[in-house]
XYZ file of C-alpha atoms in Angstrom:
574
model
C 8.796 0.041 1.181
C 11.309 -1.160 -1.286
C 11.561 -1.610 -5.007
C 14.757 -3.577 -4.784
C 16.576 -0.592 -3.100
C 14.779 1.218 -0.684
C 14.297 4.896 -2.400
C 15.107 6.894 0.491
C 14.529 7.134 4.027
C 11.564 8.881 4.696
C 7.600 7.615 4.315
C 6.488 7.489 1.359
C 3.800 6.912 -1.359
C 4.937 4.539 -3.861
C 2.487 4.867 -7.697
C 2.934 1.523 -8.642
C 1.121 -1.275 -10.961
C -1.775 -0.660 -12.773
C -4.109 1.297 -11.275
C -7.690 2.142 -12.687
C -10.250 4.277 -10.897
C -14.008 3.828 -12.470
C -17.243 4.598 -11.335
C -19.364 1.020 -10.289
C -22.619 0.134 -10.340
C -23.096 -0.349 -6.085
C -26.049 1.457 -4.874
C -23.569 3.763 -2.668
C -22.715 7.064 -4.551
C -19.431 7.977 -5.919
C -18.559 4.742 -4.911
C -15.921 3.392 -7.217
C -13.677 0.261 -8.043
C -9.748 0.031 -7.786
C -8.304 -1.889 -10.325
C -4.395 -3.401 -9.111
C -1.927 -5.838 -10.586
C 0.073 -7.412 -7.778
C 3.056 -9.308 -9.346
C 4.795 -12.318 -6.846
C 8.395 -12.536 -8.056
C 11.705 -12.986 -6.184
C 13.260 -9.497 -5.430
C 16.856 -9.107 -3.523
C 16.409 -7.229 -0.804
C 19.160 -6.436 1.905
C 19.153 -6.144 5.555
C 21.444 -6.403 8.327
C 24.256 -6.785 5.857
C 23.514 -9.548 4.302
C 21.527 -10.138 0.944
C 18.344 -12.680 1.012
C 16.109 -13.655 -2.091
C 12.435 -13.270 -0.665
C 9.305 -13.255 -2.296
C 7.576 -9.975 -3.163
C 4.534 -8.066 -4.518
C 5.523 -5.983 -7.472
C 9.374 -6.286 -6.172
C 8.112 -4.028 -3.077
C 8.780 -5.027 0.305
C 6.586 -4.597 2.120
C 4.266 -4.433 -0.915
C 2.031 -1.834 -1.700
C -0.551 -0.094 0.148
C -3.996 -0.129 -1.365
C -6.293 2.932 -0.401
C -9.819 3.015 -0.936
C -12.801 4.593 1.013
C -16.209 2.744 2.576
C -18.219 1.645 -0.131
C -15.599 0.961 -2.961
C -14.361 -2.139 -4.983
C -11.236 -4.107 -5.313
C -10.393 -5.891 -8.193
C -6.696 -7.544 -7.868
C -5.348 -9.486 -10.098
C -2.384 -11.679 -8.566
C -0.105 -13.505 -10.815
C 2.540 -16.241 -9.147
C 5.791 -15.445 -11.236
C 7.409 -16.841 -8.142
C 8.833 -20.660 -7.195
C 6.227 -21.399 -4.450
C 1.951 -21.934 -4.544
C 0.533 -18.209 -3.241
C -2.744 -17.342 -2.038
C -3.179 -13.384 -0.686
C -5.624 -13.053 2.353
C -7.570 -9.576 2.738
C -7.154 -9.531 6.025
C -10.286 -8.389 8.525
C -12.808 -7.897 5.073
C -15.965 -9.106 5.900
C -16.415 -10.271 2.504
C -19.677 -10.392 2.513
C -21.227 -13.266 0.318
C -17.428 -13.280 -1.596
C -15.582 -16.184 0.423
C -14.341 -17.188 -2.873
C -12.058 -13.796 -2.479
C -10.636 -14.510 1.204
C -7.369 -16.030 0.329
C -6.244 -18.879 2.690
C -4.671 -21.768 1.236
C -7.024 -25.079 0.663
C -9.899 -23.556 2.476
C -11.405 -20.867 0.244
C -9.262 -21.817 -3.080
C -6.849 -23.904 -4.198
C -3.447 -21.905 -4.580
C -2.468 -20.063 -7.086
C -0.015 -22.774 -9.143
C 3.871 -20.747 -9.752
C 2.388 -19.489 -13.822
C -0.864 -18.982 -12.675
C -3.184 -15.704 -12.064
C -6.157 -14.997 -9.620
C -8.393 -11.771 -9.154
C -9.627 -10.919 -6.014
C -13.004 -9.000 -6.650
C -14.467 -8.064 -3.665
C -16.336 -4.889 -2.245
C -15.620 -3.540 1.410
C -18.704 -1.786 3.025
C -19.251 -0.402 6.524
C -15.477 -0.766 7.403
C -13.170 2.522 7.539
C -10.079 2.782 9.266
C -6.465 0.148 8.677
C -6.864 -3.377 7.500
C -3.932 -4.992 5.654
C -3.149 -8.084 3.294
C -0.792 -11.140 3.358
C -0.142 -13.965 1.759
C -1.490 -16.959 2.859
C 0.432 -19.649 1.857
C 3.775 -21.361 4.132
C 5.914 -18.788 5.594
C 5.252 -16.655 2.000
C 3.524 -13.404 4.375
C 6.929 -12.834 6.095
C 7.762 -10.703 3.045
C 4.675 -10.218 1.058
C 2.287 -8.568 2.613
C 1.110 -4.716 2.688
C -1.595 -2.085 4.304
C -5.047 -1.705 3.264
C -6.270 1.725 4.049
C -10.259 2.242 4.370
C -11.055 6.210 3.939
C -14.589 7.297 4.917
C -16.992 7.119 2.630
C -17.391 9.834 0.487
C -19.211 12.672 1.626
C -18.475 11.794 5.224
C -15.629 12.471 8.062
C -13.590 10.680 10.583
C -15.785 10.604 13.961
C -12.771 12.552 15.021
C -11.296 16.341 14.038
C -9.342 15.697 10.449
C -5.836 14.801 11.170
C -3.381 17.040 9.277
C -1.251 14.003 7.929
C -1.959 10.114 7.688
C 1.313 7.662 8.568
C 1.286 4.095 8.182
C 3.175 1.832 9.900
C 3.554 -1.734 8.887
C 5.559 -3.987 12.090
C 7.521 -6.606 10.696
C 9.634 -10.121 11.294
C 12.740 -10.525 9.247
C 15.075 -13.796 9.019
C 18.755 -13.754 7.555
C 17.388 -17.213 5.629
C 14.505 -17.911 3.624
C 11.445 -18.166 5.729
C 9.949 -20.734 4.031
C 12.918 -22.305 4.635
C 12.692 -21.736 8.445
C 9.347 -23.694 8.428
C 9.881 -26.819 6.514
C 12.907 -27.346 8.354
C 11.021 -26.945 12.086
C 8.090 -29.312 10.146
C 11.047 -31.597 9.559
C 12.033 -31.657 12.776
C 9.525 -31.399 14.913
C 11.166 -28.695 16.586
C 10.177 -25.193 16.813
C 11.386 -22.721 14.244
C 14.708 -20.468 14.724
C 13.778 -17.183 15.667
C 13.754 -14.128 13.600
C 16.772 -11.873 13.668
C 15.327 -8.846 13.088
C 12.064 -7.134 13.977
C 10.954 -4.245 11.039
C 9.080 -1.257 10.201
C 7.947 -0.586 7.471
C 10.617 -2.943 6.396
C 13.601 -1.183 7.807
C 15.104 -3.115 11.115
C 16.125 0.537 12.098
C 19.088 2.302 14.118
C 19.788 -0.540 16.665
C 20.834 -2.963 13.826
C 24.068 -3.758 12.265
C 23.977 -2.068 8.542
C 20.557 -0.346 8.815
C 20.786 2.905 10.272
C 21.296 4.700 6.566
C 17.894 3.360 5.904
C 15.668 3.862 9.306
C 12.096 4.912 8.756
C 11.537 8.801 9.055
C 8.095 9.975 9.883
C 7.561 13.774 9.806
C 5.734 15.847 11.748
C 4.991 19.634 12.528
C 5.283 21.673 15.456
C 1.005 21.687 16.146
C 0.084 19.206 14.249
C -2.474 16.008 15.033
C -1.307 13.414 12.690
C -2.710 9.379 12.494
C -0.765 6.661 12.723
C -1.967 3.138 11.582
C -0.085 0.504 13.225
C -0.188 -2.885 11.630
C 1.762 -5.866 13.985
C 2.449 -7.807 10.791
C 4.908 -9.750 12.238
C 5.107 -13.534 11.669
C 5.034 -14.986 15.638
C 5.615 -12.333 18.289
C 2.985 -9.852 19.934
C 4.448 -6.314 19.882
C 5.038 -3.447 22.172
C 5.040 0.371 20.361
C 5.740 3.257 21.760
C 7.260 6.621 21.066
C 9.685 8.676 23.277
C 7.328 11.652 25.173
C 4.762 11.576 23.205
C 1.249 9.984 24.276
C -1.559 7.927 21.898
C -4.850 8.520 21.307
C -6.310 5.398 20.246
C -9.239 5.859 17.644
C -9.832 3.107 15.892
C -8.986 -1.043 15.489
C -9.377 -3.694 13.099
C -11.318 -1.170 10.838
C -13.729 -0.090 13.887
C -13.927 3.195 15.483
C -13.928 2.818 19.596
C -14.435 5.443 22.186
C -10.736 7.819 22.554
C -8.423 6.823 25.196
C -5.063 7.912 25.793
C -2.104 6.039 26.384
C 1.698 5.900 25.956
C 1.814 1.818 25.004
C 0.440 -0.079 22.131
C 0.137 -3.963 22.285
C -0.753 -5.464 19.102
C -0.947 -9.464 18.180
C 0.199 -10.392 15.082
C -3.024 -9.565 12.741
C -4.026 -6.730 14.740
C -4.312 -3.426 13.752
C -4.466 0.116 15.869
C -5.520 3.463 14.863
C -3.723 6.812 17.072
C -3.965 9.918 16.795
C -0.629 11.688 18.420
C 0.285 15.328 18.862
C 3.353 17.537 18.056
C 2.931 19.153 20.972
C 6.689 18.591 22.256
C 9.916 20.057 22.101
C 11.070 20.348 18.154
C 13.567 17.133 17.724
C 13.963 13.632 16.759
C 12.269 11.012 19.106
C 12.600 7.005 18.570
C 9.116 5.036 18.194
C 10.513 1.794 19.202
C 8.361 -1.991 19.433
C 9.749 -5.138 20.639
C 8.243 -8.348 21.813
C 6.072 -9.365 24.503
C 6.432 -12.792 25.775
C 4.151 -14.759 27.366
C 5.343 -17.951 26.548
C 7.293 -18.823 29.594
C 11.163 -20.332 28.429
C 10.336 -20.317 25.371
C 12.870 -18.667 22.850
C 11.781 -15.329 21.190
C 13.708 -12.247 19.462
C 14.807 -9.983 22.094
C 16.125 -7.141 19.441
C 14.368 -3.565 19.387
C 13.118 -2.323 15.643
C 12.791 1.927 15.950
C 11.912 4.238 13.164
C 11.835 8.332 13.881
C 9.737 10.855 14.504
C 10.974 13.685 13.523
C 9.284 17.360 13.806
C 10.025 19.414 10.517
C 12.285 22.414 12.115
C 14.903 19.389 13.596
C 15.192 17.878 9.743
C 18.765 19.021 9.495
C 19.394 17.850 13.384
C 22.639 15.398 13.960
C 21.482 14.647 17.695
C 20.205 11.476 18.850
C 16.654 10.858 18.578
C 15.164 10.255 22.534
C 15.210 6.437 23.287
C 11.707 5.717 24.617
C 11.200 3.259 27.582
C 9.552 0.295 26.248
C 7.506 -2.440 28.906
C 9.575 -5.685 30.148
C 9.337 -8.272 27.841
C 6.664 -10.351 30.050
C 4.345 -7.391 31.142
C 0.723 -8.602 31.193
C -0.333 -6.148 33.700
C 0.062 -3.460 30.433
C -1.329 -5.523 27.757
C -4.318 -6.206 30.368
C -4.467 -2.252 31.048
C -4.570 -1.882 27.253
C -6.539 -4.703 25.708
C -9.244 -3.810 28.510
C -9.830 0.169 27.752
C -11.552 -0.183 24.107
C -15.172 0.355 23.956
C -16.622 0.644 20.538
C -17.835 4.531 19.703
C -21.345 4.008 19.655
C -23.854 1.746 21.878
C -23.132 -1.654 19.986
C -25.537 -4.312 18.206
C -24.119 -7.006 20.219
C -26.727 -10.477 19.832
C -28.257 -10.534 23.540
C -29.594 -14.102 22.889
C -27.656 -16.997 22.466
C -28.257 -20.090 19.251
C -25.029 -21.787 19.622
C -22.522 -21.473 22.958
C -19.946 -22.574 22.322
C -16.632 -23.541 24.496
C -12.447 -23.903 22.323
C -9.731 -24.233 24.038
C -6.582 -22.875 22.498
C -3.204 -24.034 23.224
C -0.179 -26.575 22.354
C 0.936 -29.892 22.487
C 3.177 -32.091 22.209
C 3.266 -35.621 19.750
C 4.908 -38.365 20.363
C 7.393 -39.700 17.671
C 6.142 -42.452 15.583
C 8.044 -45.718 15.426
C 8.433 -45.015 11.838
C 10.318 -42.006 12.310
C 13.814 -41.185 13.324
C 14.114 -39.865 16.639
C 17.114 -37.903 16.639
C 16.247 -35.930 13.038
C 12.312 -35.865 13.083
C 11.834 -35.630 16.928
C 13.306 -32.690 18.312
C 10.767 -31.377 20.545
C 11.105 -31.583 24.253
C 11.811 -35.116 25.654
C 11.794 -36.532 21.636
C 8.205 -35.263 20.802
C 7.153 -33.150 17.723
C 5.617 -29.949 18.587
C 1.720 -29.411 17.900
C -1.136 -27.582 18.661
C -5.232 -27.524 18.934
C -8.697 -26.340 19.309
C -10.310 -28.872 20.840
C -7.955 -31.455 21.223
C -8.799 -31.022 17.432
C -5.269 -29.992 15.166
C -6.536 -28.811 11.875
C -4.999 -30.784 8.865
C -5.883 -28.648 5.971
C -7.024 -31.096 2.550
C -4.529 -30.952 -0.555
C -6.990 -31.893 -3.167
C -9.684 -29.636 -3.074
C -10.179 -26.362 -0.982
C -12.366 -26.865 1.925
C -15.414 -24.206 0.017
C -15.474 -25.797 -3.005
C -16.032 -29.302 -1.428
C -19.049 -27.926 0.435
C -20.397 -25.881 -2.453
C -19.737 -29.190 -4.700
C -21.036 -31.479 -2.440
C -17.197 -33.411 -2.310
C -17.437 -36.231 -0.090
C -14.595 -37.050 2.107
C -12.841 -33.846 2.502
C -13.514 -32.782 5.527
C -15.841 -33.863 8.581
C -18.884 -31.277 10.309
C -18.060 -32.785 13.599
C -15.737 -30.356 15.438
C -16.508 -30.404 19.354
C -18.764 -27.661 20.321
C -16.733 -28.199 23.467
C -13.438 -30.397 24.566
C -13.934 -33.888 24.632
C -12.660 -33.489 27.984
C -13.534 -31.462 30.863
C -9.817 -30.497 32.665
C -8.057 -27.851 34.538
C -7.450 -25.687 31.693
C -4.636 -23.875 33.232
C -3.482 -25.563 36.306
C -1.351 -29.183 36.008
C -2.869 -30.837 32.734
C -1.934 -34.883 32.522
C -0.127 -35.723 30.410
C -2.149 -38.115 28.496
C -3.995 -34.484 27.083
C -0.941 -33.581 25.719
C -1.188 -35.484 22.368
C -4.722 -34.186 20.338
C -5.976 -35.919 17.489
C -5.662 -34.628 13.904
C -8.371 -34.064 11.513
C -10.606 -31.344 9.255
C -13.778 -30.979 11.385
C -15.849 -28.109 10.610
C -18.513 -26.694 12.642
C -21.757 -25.987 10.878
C -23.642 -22.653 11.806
C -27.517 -21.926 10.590
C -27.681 -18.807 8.897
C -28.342 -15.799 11.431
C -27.710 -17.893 13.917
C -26.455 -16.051 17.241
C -22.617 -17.068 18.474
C -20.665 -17.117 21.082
C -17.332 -18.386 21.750
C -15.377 -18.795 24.714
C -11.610 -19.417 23.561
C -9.940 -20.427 26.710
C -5.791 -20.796 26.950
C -4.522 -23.928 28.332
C -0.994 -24.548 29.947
C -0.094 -27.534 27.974
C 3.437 -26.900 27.221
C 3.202 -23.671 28.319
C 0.628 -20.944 28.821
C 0.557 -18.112 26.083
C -1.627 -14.990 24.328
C -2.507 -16.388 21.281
C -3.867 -13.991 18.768
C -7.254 -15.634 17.405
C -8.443 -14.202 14.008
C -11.714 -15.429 12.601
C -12.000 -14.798 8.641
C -14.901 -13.660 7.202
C -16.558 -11.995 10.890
C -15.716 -8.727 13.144
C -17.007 -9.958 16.635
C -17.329 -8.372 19.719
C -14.901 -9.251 22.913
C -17.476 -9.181 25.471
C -15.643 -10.556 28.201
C -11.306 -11.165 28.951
C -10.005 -12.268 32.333
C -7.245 -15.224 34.038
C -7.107 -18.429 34.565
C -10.308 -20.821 34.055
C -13.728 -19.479 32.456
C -16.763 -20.052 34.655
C -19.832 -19.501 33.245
C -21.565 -18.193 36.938
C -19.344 -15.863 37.469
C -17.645 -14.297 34.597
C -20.736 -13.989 32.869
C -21.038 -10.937 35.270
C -18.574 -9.533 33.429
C -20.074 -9.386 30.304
C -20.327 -6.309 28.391
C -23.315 -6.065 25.850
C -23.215 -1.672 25.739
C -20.305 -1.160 24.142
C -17.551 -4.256 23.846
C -15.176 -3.434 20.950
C -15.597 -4.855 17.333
C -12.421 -6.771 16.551
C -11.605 -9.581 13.729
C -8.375 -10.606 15.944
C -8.974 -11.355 20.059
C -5.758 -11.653 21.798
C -6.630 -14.567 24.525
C -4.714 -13.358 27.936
C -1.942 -15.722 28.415
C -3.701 -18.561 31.207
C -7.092 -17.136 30.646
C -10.349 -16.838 28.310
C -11.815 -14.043 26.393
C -15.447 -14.698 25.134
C -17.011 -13.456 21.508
C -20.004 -12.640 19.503
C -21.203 -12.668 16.054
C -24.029 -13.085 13.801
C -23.191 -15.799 11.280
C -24.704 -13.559 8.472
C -22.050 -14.311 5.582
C -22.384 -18.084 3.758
C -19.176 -19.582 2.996
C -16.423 -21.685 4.879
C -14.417 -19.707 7.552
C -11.261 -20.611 9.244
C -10.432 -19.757 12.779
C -6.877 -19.889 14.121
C -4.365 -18.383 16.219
C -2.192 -15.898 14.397
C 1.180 -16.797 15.199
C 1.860 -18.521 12.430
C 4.188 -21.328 14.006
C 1.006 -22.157 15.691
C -1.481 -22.438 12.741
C 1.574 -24.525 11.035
C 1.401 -26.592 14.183
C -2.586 -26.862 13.950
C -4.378 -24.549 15.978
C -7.086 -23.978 13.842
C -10.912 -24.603 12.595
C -13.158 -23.347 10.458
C -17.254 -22.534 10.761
C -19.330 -23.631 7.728
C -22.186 -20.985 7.851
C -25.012 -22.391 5.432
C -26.662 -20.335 2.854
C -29.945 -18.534 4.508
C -33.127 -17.376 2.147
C -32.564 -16.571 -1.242
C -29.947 -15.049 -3.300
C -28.590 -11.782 -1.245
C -28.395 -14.869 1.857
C -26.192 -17.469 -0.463
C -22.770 -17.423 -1.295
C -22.238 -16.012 -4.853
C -21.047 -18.114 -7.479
C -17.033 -19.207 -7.795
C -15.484 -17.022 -10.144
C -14.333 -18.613 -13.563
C -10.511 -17.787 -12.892
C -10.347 -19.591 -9.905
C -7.407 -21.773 -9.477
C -7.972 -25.736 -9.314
C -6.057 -28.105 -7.185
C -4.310 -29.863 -9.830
């Protein structure tokens, strides 16, 4: 983390803000409320030897980690000193009866106007582990975003022995340009966006870079020790390998759930996804390189082939000049891995997973491709493959978010004309998902369809890749809901055989389901929490493109089953 110039190399906590502890009137004991000032202002910040002007929290990037435990209060007050509309998205809170506090862009609030001031008041319960926030606004969460660390509740323990020292580890994206910049120029031309240059962590592109070895991440550790690592893939468009030279995970936790241990030497995170390891200094004292780089699915498409490292570094080799130990990282396009991994968590305990079914429901994910309207210059606003503008869909459905009012206060309001409750409960069209898709399915329609859920009503979802334009794991993250990943496998779903597949012990709790690239993976949830909640793949070329929707869960019985109130500070679309 960085207050204009990073402090020095090694991990550390940063004081910053105003921060106020005080006890709070929740029925939990000792819990309390956090009380934070984030500030969004233009820092300098360089990297790879040149000097960019991104947007910031406090002048910190990454911005600052919040800790709290199970049970407590946030209260953040955000105010927009910067040039551009900002929103800040707690990422994987439930948010329980708070939509009003979620944070994306038109469909919970309007932004937060450049002048303007928001606080976030919002309570996390029965979550413990890594979460993290972003901005969610543009391009804005390439550079402001930070970790959200959920302690257990006090008076309890981690499900696991206490781990002698806590590391976080936030993976990044960085671009020698303005990434907002990077966006409204691909929007302009219909193209995809340039690449990033550099992947991060914790900010810091690391030893592999030009001009950023002096400042390459140092995590200590002790001969003996059993330390945690959090590992946040925070990076804009790219699914990450991590790994560290010789040294083995235990993987504890994700997305703020605990699963059942299991050992192995590669993570694979989507962009949104968090893991929790546990990992042993049980090797020879020295300096060993944990290393993450892409993995591509997306067959000839262009991605960011660079390596980001940061060190781990045992205590008696502090003084060391040798090398750290290069670890061997997966090929770029290894599935077989990611399937190994995304298929070995299990939630801890035997899980409340609903065994009956209200609402089945069938979304395909994937691209597209528009044709370019007479009115529009072919050469400068068509440069997608064969003159086209890129898009994408659920549905044959892209999501066109409103500009007037957010998509929550129109339903609370009763705003006609905002937005529609008709999205397909299924593709208007039956296909080959992944085989040889005509053409003529190529080109989805636009609009803001909303799918209405009765309170407590039972959900599933099968989200099912298609190979228009190209096949790809796209990183689905549903606000407002953890849901369990029953069910993964290739190619297309059928519901008489894979249903044999389904587990209903112990699937995993996850608010982020990485879809296998050319195949399905199948959800559920309990819509239990009121409010407006978007859907959409977290690559964030992708949501720009329109692969999106959003669930509008009505309000149930009474007050503790109804949205609360909007607060009075919250921004209007003006």
């Amino acid at each position: 983390m960085e207050l204009l110039k990073h402090p020095h190399h090694s991990l550390f906590i940063f004081v910053f803000g105003l921060v106020l502890v005080f006890p709070s009137a929740l029925s939990w004991k000792d819990a309390v409320t956090h009380v934070h000032q984030f500030v969004i202002q233009e820092a300098s910040v360089k990297r790879l030897c040149k000097t960019q002007h991104v947007m910031t929290v406090n002048g910190m990037y990454p911005g600052p980690t919040l800790e709290i435990k199970n049970g407590d209060t946030l209260s953040v007050k955000v105010i927009n000193k910067g040039k551009y509309n900002v929103t800040i998205h707690w990422h994987g809170v439930r948010q329980m009866r708070t939509g009003w506090a979620d944070g994306p862009e038109f469909v919970t609030q309007c932004p937060i106007r450049p002048g303007g001031s928001y606080t976030y008041r919002f309570t996390v319960r029965g979550q413990e582990g890594t979460l993290w926030w972003h901005a969610h606004s543009s391009w804005l969460r390439a550079t402001v975003y930070g970790a959200l660390l959920i302690q257990p509740r006090e008076g309890t323990n981690f499900p696991f022995a206490k781990p002698d020292r806590q590391s976080t580890l936030l993976l990044g994206e960085w671009w020698n340009a303005n990434p907002v910049d990077v966006v409204r120029e691909a929007t302009r031309t219909g193209a995809a966006p340039n690449i990033s240059d550099a992947y991060t962590i914790n900010g810091q592109p690391g030893d592999l870079y030009n001009c950023s070895t002096q400042d390459t991440v140092v995590v200590p550790i002790s001969s003996g020790e059993t330390n945690l690592l959090r590992v946040v893939n925070s990076a804009m468009n790219q699914p990450l390998f991590f790994t560290i030279a010789n040294h083995k995970f235990t993987v504890v936790g994700a997305d703020a759930s605990y699963v059942k241990p299991f050992t192995t030497s590669v993570l694979m995170l989507g962009p949104g996804q968090t893991t929790d390891v546990l990992i042993s200094g049980d090797q020879p004292a020295g300096r060993y390189f944990m290393a993450a780089r892409a993995y591509q699915s997306a067959q000839n498409a262009p991605f960011d082939n660079t390596t980001t490292t940061a060190i781990l570094e045992y205590k008696s080799a502090a003084c060391s000049s040798a090398n750290p130990i290069m670890p061997r990282l997966p090929a770029f396009n290894d599935t077989p891995t990611v399937t190994a991994f995304s298929t070995s968590f299990r939630s801890r305990e035997r899980a409340l997973v609903p065994a009956q079914i209200d609402e089945s429901l069938f979304f395909t994910v994937g691209l597209g491709l528009n044709n370019c309207p007479p009115n529009f210059n072919a050469s400068q606003q068509c440069q997608g493959p064969n003159g086209t503008r890129f898009t994408a869909s659920m549905n044959n459905v892209s999501f066109s978010l409103p500009s007037n009012f957010s998509l929550l206060q129109a339903h609370i309001q009763g705003i006609r004309g905002v937005f529609t409750s008709d999205f397909p409960a299924a593709p208007p069209r039956v296909f080959d998902y992944t085989g040889n898709v005509s053409r003529s399915l190529w080109q989805p329609a636009t609009g803001t369809k909303l799918y209405r859920l009765k309170y407590g009503s039972r959900v599933q979802v099968v989200l099912q890749d298609t190979s228009i334009v190209t096949p790809e794991n796209h990183p689905i993250h549903l606000h407002g809901y953890d849901f369990y990943i029953i069910a993964e496998g290739f190619g297309n779903y059928n519901p008489k055989t894979d249903s044999s597949k389904f587990n209903l012990v112990d699937p995993p709790l996850r608010n982020t389901a990485a879809v296998p690239v050319g195949g399905w993976a199948v959800i559920r949830f309990v819509a239990d929490n009121p409010g407006v909640w978007l859907m959409h793949c977290h690559l964030d070329v992708h949501i720009t493109w329109g692969l999106a929707m959003a669930f509008l869960v009505e309000d149930g019985v009474g007050k503790l089953e109804a949205i609360e109130p909007p607060p009075e500070d919250l921004p209007i679309c003006s």
